[in-house]
Amino acid sequence: MKLKFKYLLTIVTAAILMTAVTACSGSDEPAPVPAPEPAGKNEPVDRAVLLYLLADNSLGRGGFDRQNLADMIQACRDGAFGGNRLIIYHDDSKAEKPMLKEVTPLGLKILKEYDAAPLSVAPERMEEVIGDFKRIAPADRYGLILWSHATGWLINGENSANTSGTAPLWFGEDRRNYMNIPVLAGVLEGKGFDYIYFDCCHMASLESLYELRDAADIFAGSCAELPSEGMPYRTALPYLMKKDADLTGAAKATFGKYDVLTGRDRTCTMSVIDARQLERLAEATRVFYATHPTLPEDYTGQPFERPRLNGEPCYLFDYQDYIDALYFETRTSPEVRQAYAAILDVMDDCVVYQASTPSVFNTIDIDAHCGLTTFILRDPSDADIQGYRTLAWYRDVASALF
């Protein structure tokens, strides 16, 4: 009887170990570990991080969410969490319903299953998820990672469906539905996140971050399109999971992953922005714009969007390159020189870190990269493009140009 019990115990133990190894190998997401939420109130940890992972789109169909999840589990097994917690809201293209999961060394532990409606880009769903996250994983500090598609301040062409009416800014794609950035800002303000890491494209946009300036103290994101693999979670999470999170370390880990590659694969821009300096930058820019500087007629700007098949123009340009062009055309004015110097002073405080490869997918040469993009207004009527006139950055800042 004892021999049979030992033999059975050996088989069970081996099966558990094989499951754990399988969970962290290859590019497939490990099989979730069904487990009820622990009874009673969880003890607070130093930091809890919510990853809002919207993969019911081309990224999910390509399996990039599963690759990233495998890296997260490996980071956990490596000890990167240090006793802190990573909770994931996963809207999976291969699952009928979204789930809340926790990353553990053995795999993903299911915490909650959600109804398919409302959509994951609906504000009420994000509110619900944040509430569940804070209840399940109380912590001294909270971080947020947003994972999906994004377009900075604009909606691209035909993909204009969204849950909040037609508006110009969006994050996240859920079955061709989107969340407008002002709606996102409304959800996140007052939720207590001290950082937001955008594992998505084009979110180092002044227009976008200015809308979100009260949602967190510091942001990390990209001016340009990111490779589909996104953040290298195994090497970046140790920086994000610490109580005193190091967004510059995480941004450097992401940039470093792609900067060592060659050819088309060597493509990445990353920025870390101090959100507490954005209002100072807005005021300095407004004062500069109020001098009514003019652009050289032949100025084309430093774009950070690849050309679209439908011929639609670029809307995301390097902010500092644009300011420099305005300045050098009208720099004889003492008023202009003073206003320009104030912008340079604030930029030193606002842009904590920035780096770029020489090009974007071997398509756009990067000759200037300050870490922030903006829209170039050449004429008052340009504010009507893509609803730009509705943005807080236009109302508070760019409208002073004319």
CSV table of C-alpha atoms in Angstrom, one decimal:
chain,number,residue,atom,x,y,z
A,1,MET,CA,0.0,0.0,0.0
A,2,LYS,CA,2.8,2.4,0.9
A,3,LEU,CA,4.7,1.5,-2.3
A,4,LYS,CA,1.6,2.3,-4.4
A,5,PHE,CA,1.1,5.6,-2.6
A,6,LYS,CA,4.7,6.6,-3.2
A,7,TYR,CA,4.5,5.5,-6.9
A,8,LEU,CA,1.3,7.6,-7.3
A,9,LEU,CA,2.9,10.6,-5.6
A,10,THR,CA,5.9,10.4,-8.0
A,11,ILE,CA,3.6,10.4,-11.0
A,12,VAL,CA,1.6,13.4,-9.8
A,13,THR,CA,4.7,15.3,-9.0
A,14,ALA,CA,6.2,14.6,-12.4
A,15,ALA,CA,3.0,15.7,-14.1
A,16,ILE,CA,3.0,19.0,-12.2
A,17,LEU,CA,6.6,19.7,-13.2
A,18,MET,CA,6.0,18.8,-16.8
A,19,THR,CA,3.0,21.2,-16.9
A,20,ALA,CA,5.2,24.0,-15.4
A,21,VAL,CA,8.0,23.4,-18.0
A,22,THR,CA,5.5,23.2,-20.9
A,23,ALA,CA,3.9,26.4,-19.7
A,24,CYS,CA,7.0,28.4,-20.2
A,25,SER,CA,8.3,26.9,-23.4
A,26,GLY,CA,7.7,28.0,-27.0
A,27,SER,CA,5.4,30.8,-28.1
A,28,ASP,CA,2.1,29.4,-26.9
A,29,GLU,CA,0.4,30.8,-23.8
A,30,PRO,CA,0.6,28.3,-20.9
A,31,ALA,CA,-2.6,26.6,-20.0
A,32,PRO,CA,-4.3,28.6,-17.3
A,33,VAL,CA,-4.3,27.2,-13.8
A,34,PRO,CA,-7.9,27.4,-12.5
A,35,ALA,CA,-8.0,28.5,-8.9
A,36,PRO,CA,-10.5,30.3,-6.8
A,37,GLU,CA,-9.5,33.7,-5.4
A,38,PRO,CA,-8.0,33.2,-1.9
A,39,ALA,CA,-10.5,33.6,0.9
A,40,GLY,CA,-10.3,36.7,3.1
A,41,LYS,CA,-8.6,39.9,2.4
A,42,ASN,CA,-5.2,39.7,0.6
A,43,GLU,CA,-2.2,41.2,2.3
A,44,PRO,CA,-1.0,44.4,0.5
A,45,VAL,CA,2.2,44.1,-1.4
A,46,ASP,CA,4.7,46.9,-2.3
A,47,ARG,CA,3.5,47.1,-5.9
A,48,ALA,CA,0.8,45.6,-8.1
A,49,VAL,CA,0.7,46.0,-11.8
A,50,LEU,CA,-2.3,45.7,-14.1
A,51,LEU,CA,-1.7,44.7,-17.7
A,52,TYR,CA,-4.7,45.6,-19.8
A,53,LEU,CA,-4.1,43.2,-22.7
A,54,LEU,CA,-6.5,43.7,-25.7
A,55,ALA,CA,-5.6,41.0,-28.2
A,56,ASP,CA,-8.9,40.4,-30.0
A,57,ASN,CA,-7.3,41.8,-33.1
A,58,SER,CA,-4.4,41.1,-35.5
A,59,LEU,CA,-1.9,41.0,-32.7
A,60,GLY,CA,-3.8,38.2,-31.0
A,61,ARG,CA,-4.3,36.3,-34.2
A,62,GLY,CA,-0.6,36.5,-34.7
A,63,GLY,CA,0.0,35.0,-31.3
A,64,PHE,CA,2.0,37.9,-30.0
A,65,ASP,CA,0.0,38.0,-26.7
A,66,ARG,CA,1.0,34.4,-26.1
A,67,GLN,CA,4.6,35.0,-26.7
A,68,ASN,CA,4.6,37.9,-24.2
A,69,LEU,CA,2.6,35.9,-21.6
A,70,ALA,CA,5.2,33.1,-21.8
A,71,ASP,CA,8.0,35.7,-21.2
A,72,MET,CA,6.0,37.1,-18.2
A,73,ILE,CA,5.8,33.7,-16.6
A,74,GLN,CA,9.5,33.1,-17.1
A,75,ALA,CA,10.2,36.5,-15.5
A,76,CYS,CA,8.1,35.4,-12.6
A,77,ARG,CA,10.0,32.2,-12.3
A,78,ASP,CA,13.3,34.2,-12.5
A,79,GLY,CA,12.2,36.1,-9.4
A,80,ALA,CA,11.6,39.4,-11.1
A,81,PHE,CA,8.5,40.1,-9.2
A,82,GLY,CA,10.1,40.1,-5.8
A,83,GLY,CA,6.9,39.3,-4.0
A,84,ASN,CA,4.8,41.8,-6.0
A,85,ARG,CA,1.9,40.9,-8.2
A,86,LEU,CA,1.1,41.1,-12.0
A,87,ILE,CA,-2.5,40.9,-12.8
A,88,ILE,CA,-3.7,40.6,-16.5
A,89,TYR,CA,-7.0,41.4,-18.1
A,90,HIS,CA,-6.7,39.3,-21.2
A,91,ASP,CA,-9.2,39.8,-24.1
A,92,ASP,CA,-8.0,36.8,-26.2
A,93,SER,CA,-8.9,36.3,-29.8
A,94,LYS,CA,-9.0,32.6,-29.2
A,95,ALA,CA,-11.3,32.7,-26.1
A,96,GLU,CA,-15.0,33.4,-26.0
A,97,LYS,CA,-14.8,35.6,-22.9
A,98,PRO,CA,-12.1,37.9,-21.4
A,99,MET,CA,-10.5,36.8,-18.2
A,100,LEU,CA,-8.6,38.3,-15.3
A,101,LYS,CA,-5.5,36.3,-14.6
A,102,GLU,CA,-2.5,36.4,-12.3
A,103,VAL,CA,1.1,35.5,-13.4
A,104,THR,CA,2.6,32.8,-11.2
A,105,PRO,CA,5.7,30.6,-11.6
A,106,LEU,CA,3.5,27.7,-12.6
A,107,GLY,CA,1.4,29.6,-15.2
A,108,LEU,CA,-1.6,31.8,-15.3
A,109,LYS,CA,-4.1,31.6,-12.5
A,110,ILE,CA,-7.6,32.5,-13.5
A,111,LEU,CA,-9.2,35.0,-11.1
A,112,LYS,CA,-12.4,36.0,-12.9
A,113,GLU,CA,-14.2,35.4,-16.2
A,114,TYR,CA,-16.1,38.3,-17.7
A,115,ASP,CA,-19.1,38.5,-20.0
A,116,ALA,CA,-18.3,39.2,-23.6
A,117,ALA,CA,-20.3,42.5,-23.3
A,118,PRO,CA,-19.5,45.3,-22.8
A,119,LEU,CA,-16.5,45.5,-25.1
A,120,SER,CA,-13.1,45.7,-23.5
A,121,VAL,CA,-12.7,49.3,-24.9
A,122,ALA,CA,-15.9,50.4,-23.2
A,123,PRO,CA,-15.2,52.7,-20.1
A,124,GLU,CA,-17.5,50.6,-17.9
A,125,ARG,CA,-15.5,47.5,-18.6
A,126,MET,CA,-12.2,49.1,-17.8
A,127,GLU,CA,-13.7,50.6,-14.6
A,128,GLU,CA,-14.9,47.2,-13.6
A,129,VAL,CA,-11.5,45.6,-14.3
A,130,ILE,CA,-9.6,48.3,-12.3
A,131,GLY,CA,-12.0,47.8,-9.4
A,132,ASP,CA,-11.4,44.0,-9.4
A,133,PHE,CA,-7.7,44.5,-9.7
A,134,LYS,CA,-7.4,46.7,-6.7
A,135,ARG,CA,-9.7,44.5,-4.6
A,136,ILE,CA,-7.7,41.3,-5.5
A,137,ALA,CA,-4.2,42.8,-5.4
A,138,PRO,CA,-4.1,45.7,-2.8
A,139,ALA,CA,-0.7,47.4,-2.9
A,140,ASP,CA,1.2,50.5,-1.7
A,141,ARG,CA,1.7,51.5,-5.4
A,142,TYR,CA,0.0,50.6,-8.7
A,143,GLY,CA,1.4,50.5,-12.2
A,144,LEU,CA,-0.5,50.1,-15.5
A,145,ILE,CA,0.6,48.6,-18.8
A,146,LEU,CA,-1.6,49.1,-21.9
A,147,TRP,CA,-1.1,46.5,-24.6
A,148,SER,CA,-2.8,46.7,-28.0
A,149,HIS,CA,-2.9,48.7,-31.2
A,150,ALA,CA,-3.0,52.6,-30.9
A,151,THR,CA,-2.7,55.5,-33.3
A,152,GLY,CA,-1.8,58.4,-31.0
A,153,TRP,CA,-4.3,61.2,-31.4
A,154,LEU,CA,-6.1,60.0,-34.5
A,155,ILE,CA,-8.3,57.3,-36.0
A,156,ASN,CA,-7.0,55.8,-39.1
A,157,GLY,CA,-9.2,55.9,-42.2
A,158,GLU,CA,-11.8,53.1,-42.5
A,159,ASN,CA,-11.3,51.8,-38.9
A,160,SER,CA,-13.4,54.5,-37.4
A,161,ALA,CA,-15.9,52.5,-35.3
A,162,ASN,CA,-15.8,53.2,-31.6
A,163,THR,CA,-18.0,53.0,-28.5
A,164,SER,CA,-18.0,56.7,-27.7
A,165,GLY,CA,-18.9,58.4,-31.0
A,166,THR,CA,-16.6,59.6,-33.7
A,167,ALA,CA,-13.6,61.3,-32.1
A,168,PRO,CA,-9.9,61.7,-33.1
A,169,LEU,CA,-7.9,59.9,-30.4
A,170,TRP,CA,-7.8,56.2,-29.6
A,171,PHE,CA,-6.1,53.4,-27.7
A,172,GLY,CA,-6.9,49.7,-28.0
A,173,GLU,CA,-8.6,47.6,-30.6
A,174,ASP,CA,-11.3,45.1,-29.7
A,175,ARG,CA,-13.0,43.6,-32.8
A,176,ARG,CA,-12.5,46.9,-34.7
A,177,ASN,CA,-13.8,49.0,-31.9
A,178,TYR,CA,-11.7,51.6,-30.1
A,179,MET,CA,-11.4,53.7,-26.9
A,180,ASN,CA,-11.0,57.4,-27.4
A,181,ILE,CA,-8.1,58.9,-25.4
A,182,PRO,CA,-10.3,61.5,-23.6
A,183,VAL,CA,-12.5,58.6,-22.5
A,184,LEU,CA,-9.4,56.6,-21.4
A,185,ALA,CA,-8.2,59.7,-19.4
A,186,GLY,CA,-11.6,60.0,-17.7
A,187,VAL,CA,-11.4,56.3,-16.6
A,188,LEU,CA,-7.8,56.5,-15.3
A,189,GLU,CA,-7.8,59.8,-13.5
A,190,GLY,CA,-7.9,59.3,-9.8
A,191,LYS,CA,-7.2,55.6,-10.0
A,192,GLY,CA,-3.8,55.9,-8.3
A,193,PHE,CA,-1.5,54.6,-11.0
A,194,ASP,CA,1.9,56.2,-10.7
A,195,TYR,CA,3.0,55.1,-14.1
A,196,ILE,CA,1.6,54.0,-17.5
A,197,TYR,CA,3.7,52.0,-19.9
A,198,PHE,CA,2.3,52.0,-23.4
A,199,ASP,CA,3.1,48.7,-25.1
A,200,CYS,CA,1.5,50.0,-28.3
A,201,CYS,CA,2.3,52.3,-31.1
A,202,HIS,CA,2.4,56.1,-31.4
A,203,MET,CA,1.5,57.0,-27.8
A,204,ALA,CA,4.5,59.4,-27.2
A,205,SER,CA,2.3,62.1,-28.7
A,206,LEU,CA,1.9,65.4,-27.0
A,207,GLU,CA,-1.8,65.6,-27.9
A,208,SER,CA,-2.4,62.2,-26.3
A,209,LEU,CA,-0.2,62.5,-23.2
A,210,TYR,CA,-1.6,66.0,-22.5
A,211,GLU,CA,-5.1,64.5,-22.4
A,212,LEU,CA,-3.7,61.8,-20.0
A,213,ARG,CA,-1.6,64.1,-17.8
A,214,ASP,CA,-3.6,63.6,-14.7
A,215,ALA,CA,-3.8,59.8,-15.1
A,216,ALA,CA,-0.2,59.0,-13.9
A,217,ASP,CA,3.1,60.7,-12.9
A,218,ILE,CA,5.2,59.2,-15.6
A,219,PHE,CA,4.7,57.6,-19.0
A,220,ALA,CA,6.8,55.3,-21.3
A,221,GLY,CA,5.9,54.9,-24.9
A,222,SER,CA,6.9,55.2,-28.5
A,223,CYS,CA,6.7,58.1,-31.1
A,224,ALA,CA,6.6,55.6,-33.9
A,225,GLU,CA,5.1,52.2,-34.7
A,226,LEU,CA,6.5,49.4,-32.5
A,227,PRO,CA,7.4,45.9,-33.7
A,228,SER,CA,4.5,43.5,-33.0
A,229,GLU,CA,6.6,41.6,-30.4
A,230,GLY,CA,6.5,44.8,-28.2
A,231,MET,CA,8.2,44.9,-24.8
A,232,PRO,CA,10.6,42.2,-23.9
A,233,TYR,CA,8.8,41.3,-20.7
A,234,ARG,CA,11.4,38.9,-19.3
A,235,THR,CA,14.1,41.7,-19.2
A,236,ALA,CA,11.8,44.7,-18.7
A,237,LEU,CA,9.5,43.5,-15.9
A,238,PRO,CA,12.2,43.6,-13.2
A,239,TYR,CA,12.2,47.4,-13.7
A,240,LEU,CA,8.4,47.7,-13.6
A,241,MET,CA,7.6,45.4,-10.7
A,242,LYS,CA,9.8,47.1,-8.2
A,243,LYS,CA,8.2,49.4,-5.6
A,244,ASP,CA,10.3,52.3,-7.0
A,245,ALA,CA,9.6,51.4,-10.6
A,246,ASP,CA,12.3,52.3,-13.1
A,247,LEU,CA,10.5,53.2,-16.4
A,248,THR,CA,13.8,54.3,-18.0
A,249,GLY,CA,15.2,50.9,-17.3
A,250,ALA,CA,12.2,49.2,-18.9
A,251,ALA,CA,12.3,51.6,-21.9
A,252,LYS,CA,16.0,50.9,-22.4
A,253,ALA,CA,15.4,47.2,-22.2
A,254,THR,CA,12.8,47.5,-25.0
A,255,PHE,CA,14.9,49.8,-27.1
A,256,GLY,CA,18.0,47.6,-26.6
A,257,LYS,CA,16.1,44.5,-27.9
A,258,TYR,CA,15.6,46.1,-31.3
A,259,ASP,CA,18.6,48.3,-31.6
A,260,VAL,CA,21.0,45.3,-31.8
A,261,LEU,CA,19.1,43.9,-34.8
A,262,THR,CA,19.9,44.6,-38.5
A,263,GLY,CA,18.0,45.7,-41.6
A,264,ARG,CA,14.3,46.2,-41.3
A,265,ASP,CA,14.2,44.6,-37.9
A,266,ARG,CA,16.3,47.4,-36.4
A,267,THR,CA,13.3,49.6,-35.7
A,268,CYS,CA,12.3,51.2,-32.4
A,269,THR,CA,11.7,54.6,-30.7
A,270,MET,CA,11.2,54.9,-26.9
A,271,SER,CA,10.5,57.8,-24.6
A,272,VAL,CA,10.0,58.3,-20.9
A,273,ILE,CA,7.9,61.4,-20.1
A,274,ASP,CA,7.4,63.1,-16.8
A,275,ALA,CA,3.7,63.9,-16.8
A,276,ARG,CA,4.1,66.4,-14.1
A,277,GLN,CA,6.0,68.7,-16.5
A,278,LEU,CA,3.4,68.6,-19.3
A,279,GLU,CA,1.5,71.6,-18.2
A,280,ARG,CA,4.7,73.6,-18.0
A,281,LEU,CA,5.6,72.5,-21.5
A,282,ALA,CA,2.1,73.4,-22.7
A,283,GLU,CA,2.3,76.9,-21.2
A,284,ALA,CA,5.8,77.4,-22.7
A,285,THR,CA,4.6,76.2,-26.1
A,286,ARG,CA,1.5,78.4,-25.9
A,287,VAL,CA,3.6,81.5,-25.2
A,288,PHE,CA,5.9,80.6,-28.1
A,289,TYR,CA,3.0,80.0,-30.5
A,290,ALA,CA,1.5,83.3,-29.4
A,291,THR,CA,4.5,85.1,-31.0
A,292,HIS,CA,3.0,83.8,-34.3
A,293,PRO,CA,6.2,82.2,-35.6
A,294,THR,CA,6.1,81.1,-39.2
A,295,LEU,CA,7.4,77.9,-40.9
A,296,PRO,CA,9.8,77.8,-43.9
A,297,GLU,CA,7.8,77.1,-47.0
A,298,ASP,CA,9.8,74.0,-47.8
A,299,TYR,CA,9.6,72.5,-44.3
A,300,THR,CA,8.5,68.9,-44.4
A,301,GLY,CA,9.1,67.9,-40.7
A,302,GLN,CA,10.3,64.6,-39.2
A,303,PRO,CA,7.5,62.1,-39.7
A,304,PHE,CA,6.9,59.1,-37.5
A,305,GLU,CA,4.3,57.3,-39.5
A,306,ARG,CA,4.9,55.0,-42.4
A,307,PRO,CA,3.1,56.1,-45.7
A,308,ARG,CA,-0.5,54.7,-45.9
A,309,LEU,CA,-1.8,52.8,-48.9
A,310,ASN,CA,-4.6,55.3,-49.3
A,311,GLY,CA,-2.2,58.2,-49.6
A,312,GLU,CA,-3.4,59.8,-46.4
A,313,PRO,CA,-0.8,62.3,-45.0
A,314,CYS,CA,1.3,61.9,-41.9
A,315,TYR,CA,-0.1,63.5,-38.7
A,316,LEU,CA,2.7,62.7,-36.2
A,317,PHE,CA,5.9,64.8,-36.4
A,318,ASP,CA,8.9,65.4,-34.1
A,319,TYR,CA,7.9,68.2,-31.7
A,320,GLN,CA,11.4,69.7,-31.2
A,321,ASP,CA,12.2,69.6,-34.9
A,322,TYR,CA,8.9,71.6,-35.6
A,323,ILE,CA,9.7,74.1,-32.8
A,324,ASP,CA,13.2,74.6,-34.1
A,325,ALA,CA,11.9,75.3,-37.7
A,326,LEU,CA,9.5,77.9,-36.3
A,327,TYR,CA,12.2,79.4,-34.3
A,328,PHE,CA,14.9,79.7,-36.9
A,329,GLU,CA,12.5,81.4,-39.3
A,330,THR,CA,11.7,84.2,-36.8
A,331,ARG,CA,14.6,84.1,-34.3
A,332,THR,CA,15.5,87.8,-34.7
A,333,SER,CA,12.7,88.7,-32.3
A,334,PRO,CA,13.8,88.9,-28.6
A,335,GLU,CA,10.3,87.7,-27.7
A,336,VAL,CA,10.7,84.6,-29.8
A,337,ARG,CA,14.2,83.9,-28.5
A,338,GLN,CA,13.0,84.1,-24.9
A,339,ALA,CA,10.0,81.9,-25.5
A,340,TYR,CA,12.1,79.3,-27.4
A,341,ALA,CA,14.6,79.2,-24.5
A,342,ALA,CA,11.8,78.5,-22.1
A,343,ILE,CA,10.7,75.5,-24.2
A,344,LEU,CA,14.2,74.1,-24.2
A,345,ASP,CA,14.4,74.4,-20.4
A,346,VAL,CA,11.1,72.5,-19.8
A,347,MET,CA,12.0,69.8,-22.3
A,348,ASP,CA,15.1,69.0,-20.3
A,349,ASP,CA,12.8,68.2,-17.4
A,350,CYS,CA,9.9,66.7,-19.3
A,351,VAL,CA,11.7,64.1,-21.5
A,352,VAL,CA,13.4,61.8,-19.0
A,353,TYR,CA,14.7,59.4,-21.7
A,354,GLN,CA,14.5,59.1,-25.5
A,355,ALA,CA,16.2,56.9,-28.0
A,356,SER,CA,15.6,55.9,-31.6
A,357,THR,CA,17.1,53.6,-34.2
A,358,PRO,CA,18.2,55.2,-37.5
A,359,SER,CA,14.9,54.4,-39.3
A,360,VAL,CA,11.4,53.1,-38.9
A,361,PHE,CA,11.3,49.7,-40.7
A,362,ASN,CA,13.8,50.9,-43.2
A,363,THR,CA,11.1,53.2,-44.5
A,364,ILE,CA,11.4,56.5,-42.6
A,365,ASP,CA,14.9,57.9,-41.8
A,366,ILE,CA,15.0,59.3,-38.3
A,367,ASP,CA,17.1,62.5,-38.4
A,368,ALA,CA,15.4,64.1,-35.4
A,369,HIS,CA,13.9,62.5,-32.3
A,370,CYS,CA,13.1,64.5,-29.2
A,371,GLY,CA,10.9,61.9,-27.6
A,372,LEU,CA,7.5,63.6,-28.4
A,373,THR,CA,5.4,64.0,-31.5
A,374,THR,CA,2.9,66.7,-32.5
A,375,PHE,CA,0.7,67.7,-35.4
A,376,ILE,CA,2.0,70.5,-37.7
A,377,LEU,CA,-0.5,73.3,-38.2
A,378,ARG,CA,0.2,75.4,-41.3
A,379,ASP,CA,-3.2,77.1,-41.6
A,380,PRO,CA,-6.1,77.6,-39.3
A,381,SER,CA,-8.2,75.2,-41.3
A,382,ASP,CA,-5.8,72.4,-40.5
A,383,ALA,CA,-7.4,72.3,-37.0
A,384,ASP,CA,-10.5,70.8,-38.7
A,385,ILE,CA,-8.5,67.7,-39.8
A,386,GLN,CA,-9.5,64.5,-37.9
A,387,GLY,CA,-11.3,66.6,-35.3
A,388,TYR,CA,-8.0,68.2,-34.0
A,389,ARG,CA,-9.9,71.3,-32.9
A,390,THR,CA,-11.6,69.2,-30.1
A,391,LEU,CA,-8.3,68.3,-28.4
A,392,ALA,CA,-7.2,69.9,-25.1
A,393,TRP,CA,-3.8,70.5,-26.6
A,394,TYR,CA,-5.4,72.6,-29.4
A,395,ARG,CA,-7.7,74.5,-27.1
A,396,ASP,CA,-4.9,75.3,-24.5
A,397,VAL,CA,-1.9,75.5,-26.8
A,398,ALA,CA,-2.0,75.2,-30.6
A,399,SER,CA,-4.9,77.6,-31.1
A,400,ALA,CA,-2.5,80.4,-30.1
A,401,LEU,CA,-0.6,80.0,-33.4
A,402,PHE,CA,-3.2,82.0,-35.4
